[in-house]
């Protein structure tokens, strides 16, 4: 479905980003992968993608928290791919604390990566997409882009910001062949959430599996985790022709979290 398309996925060495990269590759897109991690493991993932799906995958290291690095990364990605058709702004981090206890450096880091990097990546990718009159920008927001939870001030503020930025990006590019949408996942059992499960288990004296069940019980009526693969398939849909008239929207994949 995406044969010949050129895709960039930020934060794709782990979790949701990695699954999105895999689903885009499965559908034929060439890829730039990005994110932190063990160099050998990343190289294995990269060559595995090429072997399994017959596409070209390139790893570009960049700290998306730094404005200049984020913009330069998109420039390098465009050079390496020979263009850019699909940008998935996915890289993100979390920190949990009451507002009055929230460390300033954690606030700044979350806003820089979860919100500002989306702005910088989008700004750097748009000229190429507009020129070719085709582009898909897919922002990985969250249920926390639509509703709030306690102790997640920076994350909720950043993700609400991403939903707003998604709408502005959509409006500024409506009719130009470039769409922008946000996927809003509920709980997905990635390393980012595993940390929260472990913390809850420790706080409440629960086993890790009981803590995982309690996490779901609090928020996600389906009582099942969303899988990274389901989000990858949603990204493929948003990149497809079927979604050409879908822009400025949020796509909730949250087991019913935001329905109540
Ligand atoms: P994860 O921790 O598994 O992966 C995060 C990725 O971002 C990794 O590849 C990591 O190396 C990369 N990264 C971290 N800091 C970076 C930086 N400064 N520059 C570049 N890359 C960096 O987390 P995940 O759960 O897969 O989260 C991915 C996205 O999905 C995030 O935006 C997160 O907010 C969002 N999300 C996650 C959930 C969930 O339940 N896991 C729910 C809703 C939204």
Short mmCIF file of C-alpha atoms and ligand atoms in Angstrom, two decimals:
data_model
loop_
_atom_site.label_atom_id
_atom_site.label_comp_id
_atom_site.label_asym_id
_atom_site.label_seq_id
_atom_site.Cartn_x
_atom_site.Cartn_y
_atom_site.Cartn_z
CA UNK A 1 0.00 0.00 0.00
CA UNK A 2 2.90 2.37 0.75
CA UNK A 3 5.45 1.05 -1.73
CA UNK A 4 7.95 3.79 -2.64
CA UNK A 5 6.79 6.11 0.16
CA UNK A 6 9.47 7.62 2.38
CA UNK A 7 8.71 7.61 6.08
CA UNK A 8 10.35 9.04 9.20
CA UNK A 9 9.38 7.77 12.64
CA UNK A 10 10.87 9.55 15.66
CA UNK A 11 11.54 7.46 18.77
CA UNK A 12 11.34 4.21 16.83
CA UNK A 13 13.92 2.14 18.71
CA UNK A 14 11.29 0.97 21.21
CA UNK A 15 7.59 0.51 21.93
CA UNK A 16 4.97 2.21 19.78
CA UNK A 17 7.44 3.91 17.41
CA UNK A 18 9.13 0.61 16.61
CA UNK A 19 5.79 -1.08 15.90
CA UNK A 20 4.73 1.84 13.67
CA UNK A 21 8.04 1.58 11.78
CA UNK A 22 7.47 -2.16 11.33
CA UNK A 23 3.91 -1.72 10.00
CA UNK A 24 4.98 1.04 7.59
CA UNK A 25 7.82 -1.23 6.39
CA UNK A 26 5.45 -4.21 6.06
CA UNK A 27 3.41 -2.00 3.71
CA UNK A 28 6.45 -1.14 1.61
CA UNK A 29 7.68 2.24 2.92
CA UNK A 30 11.38 3.07 3.14
CA UNK A 31 12.24 4.28 6.61
CA UNK A 32 14.31 6.46 8.85
CA UNK A 33 14.42 5.11 12.37
CA UNK A 34 15.50 7.23 15.32
CA UNK A 35 15.81 7.03 19.09
CA UNK A 36 18.15 5.96 21.84
CA UNK A 37 19.35 2.51 22.81
CA UNK A 38 22.04 -0.09 22.41
CA UNK A 39 23.84 0.44 19.06
CA UNK A 40 24.05 -3.27 18.32
CA UNK A 41 20.36 -3.87 19.04
CA UNK A 42 19.38 -0.89 16.85
CA UNK A 43 21.54 -2.17 13.99
CA UNK A 44 19.95 -5.60 14.34
CA UNK A 45 16.49 -4.05 14.18
CA UNK A 46 17.44 -1.97 11.13
CA UNK A 47 18.87 -4.88 9.15
CA UNK A 48 15.94 -7.06 10.28
CA UNK A 49 13.47 -4.55 8.80
CA UNK A 50 15.35 -4.52 5.50
CA UNK A 51 15.55 -8.32 5.34
CA UNK A 52 11.98 -9.02 6.42
CA UNK A 53 10.21 -6.40 4.32
CA UNK A 54 12.61 -5.69 1.42
CA UNK A 55 12.70 -1.96 2.11
CA UNK A 56 15.55 0.46 2.87
CA UNK A 57 15.92 1.40 6.52
CA UNK A 58 18.39 3.99 7.81
CA UNK A 59 19.10 4.84 11.45
CA UNK A 60 19.75 8.49 12.27
CA UNK A 61 20.62 9.35 15.83
CA UNK A 62 19.26 12.71 17.04
CA UNK A 63 18.18 14.10 20.37
CA UNK A 64 14.74 15.37 19.41
CA UNK A 65 14.62 17.40 22.62
CA UNK A 66 17.03 19.92 21.08
CA UNK A 67 15.33 22.27 18.60
CA UNK A 68 18.32 22.55 16.26
CA UNK A 69 19.01 18.81 16.32
CA UNK A 70 15.35 18.02 15.63
CA UNK A 71 15.27 20.30 12.58
CA UNK A 72 18.67 19.10 11.32
CA UNK A 73 17.49 15.49 11.74
CA UNK A 74 14.59 16.04 9.33
CA UNK A 75 16.99 17.65 6.83
CA UNK A 76 19.33 14.65 7.05
CA UNK A 77 16.38 12.26 6.77
CA UNK A 78 15.18 13.99 3.60
CA UNK A 79 18.68 13.72 2.16
CA UNK A 80 19.03 10.03 3.05
CA UNK A 81 15.56 9.06 1.76
CA UNK A 82 15.51 11.41 -1.24
CA UNK A 83 12.37 13.12 0.12
CA UNK A 84 9.75 12.71 2.83
CA UNK A 85 6.15 11.54 2.48
CA UNK A 86 5.21 10.42 5.97
CA UNK A 87 6.34 11.91 9.29
CA UNK A 88 5.34 10.16 12.50
CA UNK A 89 6.08 12.38 15.51
CA UNK A 90 6.23 9.72 18.19
CA UNK A 91 9.20 10.21 20.56
CA UNK A 92 7.99 10.88 24.08
CA UNK A 93 8.78 10.58 27.77
CA UNK A 94 6.83 10.69 31.03
CA UNK A 95 7.30 11.85 34.60
CA UNK A 96 4.74 11.54 37.38
CA UNK A 97 4.54 14.01 40.31
CA UNK A 98 2.18 16.52 41.88
CA UNK A 99 2.46 20.00 40.34
CA UNK A 100 4.13 21.49 43.41
CA UNK A 101 6.72 18.68 43.48
CA UNK A 102 7.23 18.46 39.70
CA UNK A 103 10.96 19.04 38.97
CA UNK A 104 11.46 21.98 36.59
CA UNK A 105 13.95 20.03 34.46
CA UNK A 106 11.38 17.23 33.99
CA UNK A 107 8.72 19.77 32.98
CA UNK A 108 11.10 21.36 30.46
CA UNK A 109 12.20 17.99 29.05
CA UNK A 110 8.63 16.71 28.57
CA UNK A 111 7.50 19.93 26.87
CA UNK A 112 10.64 19.92 24.69
CA UNK A 113 10.25 16.33 23.49
CA UNK A 114 6.51 15.62 23.64
CA UNK A 115 5.41 18.99 22.21
CA UNK A 116 8.18 21.21 20.81
CA UNK A 117 9.82 18.37 18.83
CA UNK A 118 6.49 17.86 17.03
CA UNK A 119 6.54 21.54 16.06
CA UNK A 120 10.17 21.47 14.88
CA UNK A 121 9.81 18.20 12.96
CA UNK A 122 6.63 19.39 11.28
CA UNK A 123 8.15 22.78 10.37
CA UNK A 124 11.18 21.09 8.81
CA UNK A 125 9.15 18.50 6.85
CA UNK A 126 6.37 20.72 5.51
CA UNK A 127 8.23 22.54 2.69
CA UNK A 128 9.07 19.22 0.94
CA UNK A 129 5.57 17.83 1.46
CA UNK A 130 3.93 21.01 0.14
CA UNK A 131 6.22 21.11 -2.86
CA UNK A 132 5.28 17.56 -3.88
CA UNK A 133 1.62 18.16 -2.92
CA UNK A 134 1.55 14.99 -0.82
CA UNK A 135 2.31 14.41 2.81
CA UNK A 136 1.04 12.67 5.91
CA UNK A 137 1.90 13.94 9.37
CA UNK A 138 0.85 11.58 12.14
CA UNK A 139 1.27 12.78 15.70
CA UNK A 140 1.24 10.26 18.51
CA UNK A 141 -0.68 12.17 21.16
CA UNK A 142 -2.52 10.23 23.90
CA UNK A 143 -5.83 9.86 25.72
CA UNK A 144 -4.05 12.50 27.81
CA UNK A 145 -4.34 14.84 24.82
CA UNK A 146 -8.11 14.79 25.40
CA UNK A 147 -8.60 14.28 29.14
CA UNK A 148 -6.42 14.66 32.22
CA UNK A 149 -5.07 12.57 35.09
CA UNK A 150 -3.47 13.67 38.34
CA UNK A 151 0.33 13.93 38.61
CA UNK A 152 0.84 14.26 34.86
CA UNK A 153 0.81 18.05 34.42
CA UNK A 154 3.63 18.27 31.87
CA UNK A 155 2.51 15.23 29.88
CA UNK A 156 -1.16 16.29 29.77
CA UNK A 157 -0.20 19.87 28.85
CA UNK A 158 2.15 18.64 26.11
CA UNK A 159 -0.33 16.14 24.66
CA UNK A 160 -3.21 18.67 24.68
CA UNK A 161 -0.73 20.96 22.90
CA UNK A 162 -0.05 18.27 20.30
CA UNK A 163 -3.77 17.94 19.60
CA UNK A 164 -4.00 21.72 19.10
CA UNK A 165 -0.91 21.77 16.89
CA UNK A 166 -2.39 18.90 14.85
CA UNK A 167 -5.44 21.05 14.08
CA UNK A 168 -3.38 24.10 13.08
CA UNK A 169 -1.14 21.95 10.85
CA UNK A 170 -4.25 20.48 9.22
CA UNK A 171 -5.83 23.89 8.60
CA UNK A 172 -2.68 25.52 7.24
CA UNK A 173 -2.27 22.68 4.73
CA UNK A 174 -5.87 21.85 3.85
CA UNK A 175 -6.25 21.40 0.10
CA UNK A 176 -2.48 21.11 -0.42
CA UNK A 177 -2.33 17.31 -0.32
CA UNK A 178 -0.87 17.30 3.18
CA UNK A 179 -2.91 15.92 6.08
CA UNK A 180 -2.17 15.93 9.80
CA UNK A 181 -3.90 13.77 12.38
CA UNK A 182 -3.26 12.63 15.93
CA UNK A 183 -3.55 9.11 17.28
CA UNK A 184 -4.63 9.08 20.93
CA UNK A 185 -3.73 5.74 22.51
CA UNK A 186 -4.84 4.57 25.92
CA UNK A 187 -2.56 2.26 27.95
CA UNK A 188 -0.02 0.40 25.83
CA UNK A 189 2.39 -1.89 27.69
CA UNK A 190 5.69 -0.37 26.56
CA UNK A 191 8.77 0.50 28.67
CA UNK A 192 7.21 3.97 29.29
CA UNK A 193 4.18 2.38 30.99
CA UNK A 194 6.08 -0.53 32.54
CA UNK A 195 7.85 2.05 34.74
CA UNK A 196 4.46 3.32 35.98
CA UNK A 197 3.25 -0.23 36.63
CA UNK A 198 6.39 -1.00 38.64
CA UNK A 199 5.98 2.23 40.64
CA UNK A 200 2.33 1.41 41.38
CA UNK A 201 3.25 -2.14 42.44
CA UNK A 202 5.86 -0.74 44.85
CA UNK A 203 3.57 2.02 46.24
CA UNK A 204 0.60 -0.25 46.84
CA UNK A 205 2.47 -3.43 47.72
CA UNK A 206 0.97 -5.28 44.73
CA UNK A 207 2.45 -7.82 42.37
CA UNK A 208 3.40 -6.33 38.99
CA UNK A 209 0.52 -8.13 37.26
CA UNK A 210 -2.01 -6.94 39.89
CA UNK A 211 -0.70 -3.40 39.45
CA UNK A 212 -1.11 -3.71 35.65
CA UNK A 213 -4.73 -4.85 36.17
CA UNK A 214 -5.39 -1.94 38.55
CA UNK A 215 -3.92 0.54 36.06
CA UNK A 216 -6.35 -0.73 33.42
CA UNK A 217 -9.27 -0.84 35.86
CA UNK A 218 -8.80 2.86 36.72
CA UNK A 219 -8.96 4.11 33.13
CA UNK A 220 -9.48 1.58 30.35
CA UNK A 221 -12.95 -0.07 30.35
CA UNK A 222 -11.89 -2.86 27.97
CA UNK A 223 -9.43 -3.97 30.70
CA UNK A 224 -6.98 -4.87 27.94
CA UNK A 225 -3.85 -3.06 26.82
CA UNK A 226 -3.79 -1.55 23.34
CA UNK A 227 -1.03 -3.27 21.36
CA UNK A 228 1.73 -1.35 19.58
CA UNK A 229 0.83 -3.29 16.40
CA UNK A 230 -2.75 -1.95 16.49
CA UNK A 231 -1.32 1.58 16.58
CA UNK A 232 1.03 0.72 13.71
CA UNK A 233 -1.91 -0.38 11.61
CA UNK A 234 -3.77 2.84 12.45
CA UNK A 235 -0.75 4.81 11.22
CA UNK A 236 -0.77 2.83 7.96
CA UNK A 237 -4.46 3.69 7.55
CA UNK A 238 -3.80 7.41 8.14
CA UNK A 239 -1.05 7.28 5.51
CA UNK A 240 -3.32 5.56 2.98
CA UNK A 241 -5.53 7.09 0.28
CA UNK A 242 -8.59 6.07 2.31
CA UNK A 243 -7.64 8.77 4.82
CA UNK A 244 -6.92 11.52 2.26
CA UNK A 245 -9.88 13.59 3.47
CA UNK A 246 -9.20 12.96 7.13
CA UNK A 247 -7.30 15.87 8.61
CA UNK A 248 -7.14 17.71 11.91
CA UNK A 249 -8.75 14.83 13.75
CA UNK A 250 -7.92 12.71 16.76
CA UNK A 251 -8.20 8.95 16.47
CA UNK A 252 -8.80 7.43 19.91
CA UNK A 253 -7.55 3.87 20.34
CA UNK A 254 -8.05 3.57 24.06
CA UNK A 255 -10.33 0.66 25.00
CA UNK A 256 -13.10 3.15 25.87
CA UNK A 257 -11.00 5.39 28.18
CA UNK A 258 -12.35 8.68 26.79
CA UNK A 259 -15.92 7.44 26.22
CA UNK A 260 -16.90 8.01 29.83
P1 LIG B 1 9.01 4.04 24.83
O1 LIG B 1 9.72 4.54 26.05
O2 LIG B 1 8.87 2.57 24.63
O3 LIG B 1 9.68 4.65 23.52
C1 LIG B 1 10.07 5.99 23.43
C2 LIG B 1 10.98 6.17 22.23
O4 LIG B 1 11.41 7.54 22.21
C3 LIG B 1 12.27 5.33 22.31
O5 LIG B 1 12.63 4.92 21.01
C4 LIG B 1 13.30 6.32 22.86
O6 LIG B 1 14.64 6.00 22.54
C5 LIG B 1 12.84 7.58 22.14
N1 LIG B 1 13.33 8.80 22.76
C6 LIG B 1 13.34 9.15 24.07
N2 LIG B 1 13.93 10.34 24.23
C7 LIG B 1 14.28 10.76 22.98
C8 LIG B 1 14.92 11.93 22.49
N3 LIG B 1 15.31 12.92 23.31
N4 LIG B 1 15.14 12.02 21.16
C9 LIG B 1 14.76 11.02 20.31
N5 LIG B 1 14.15 9.90 20.73
C10 LIG B 1 13.91 9.79 22.06
O7 LIG B 1 7.58 4.77 24.88
P2 LIG B 1 6.21 4.46 24.11
O8 LIG B 1 5.22 4.07 25.13
O9 LIG B 1 6.43 3.65 22.91
O10 LIG B 1 5.83 5.95 23.69
C11 LIG B 1 5.84 6.43 22.36
C12 LIG B 1 4.86 7.58 22.23
O11 LIG B 1 3.54 7.13 22.51
C13 LIG B 1 5.12 8.73 23.23
O12 LIG B 1 4.90 9.96 22.60
C14 LIG B 1 4.08 8.49 24.30
O13 LIG B 1 3.73 9.66 24.98
C15 LIG B 1 2.92 7.97 23.46
N6 LIG B 1 1.92 7.22 24.20
C16 LIG B 1 2.24 6.09 24.89
C17 LIG B 1 1.25 5.41 25.57
C18 LIG B 1 1.53 4.15 26.34
O14 LIG B 1 0.61 3.69 27.05
N7 LIG B 1 2.69 3.55 26.23
C19 LIG B 1 -0.06 5.89 25.56
C20 LIG B 1 -0.35 7.05 24.86
C21 LIG B 1 0.65 7.70 24.17
#
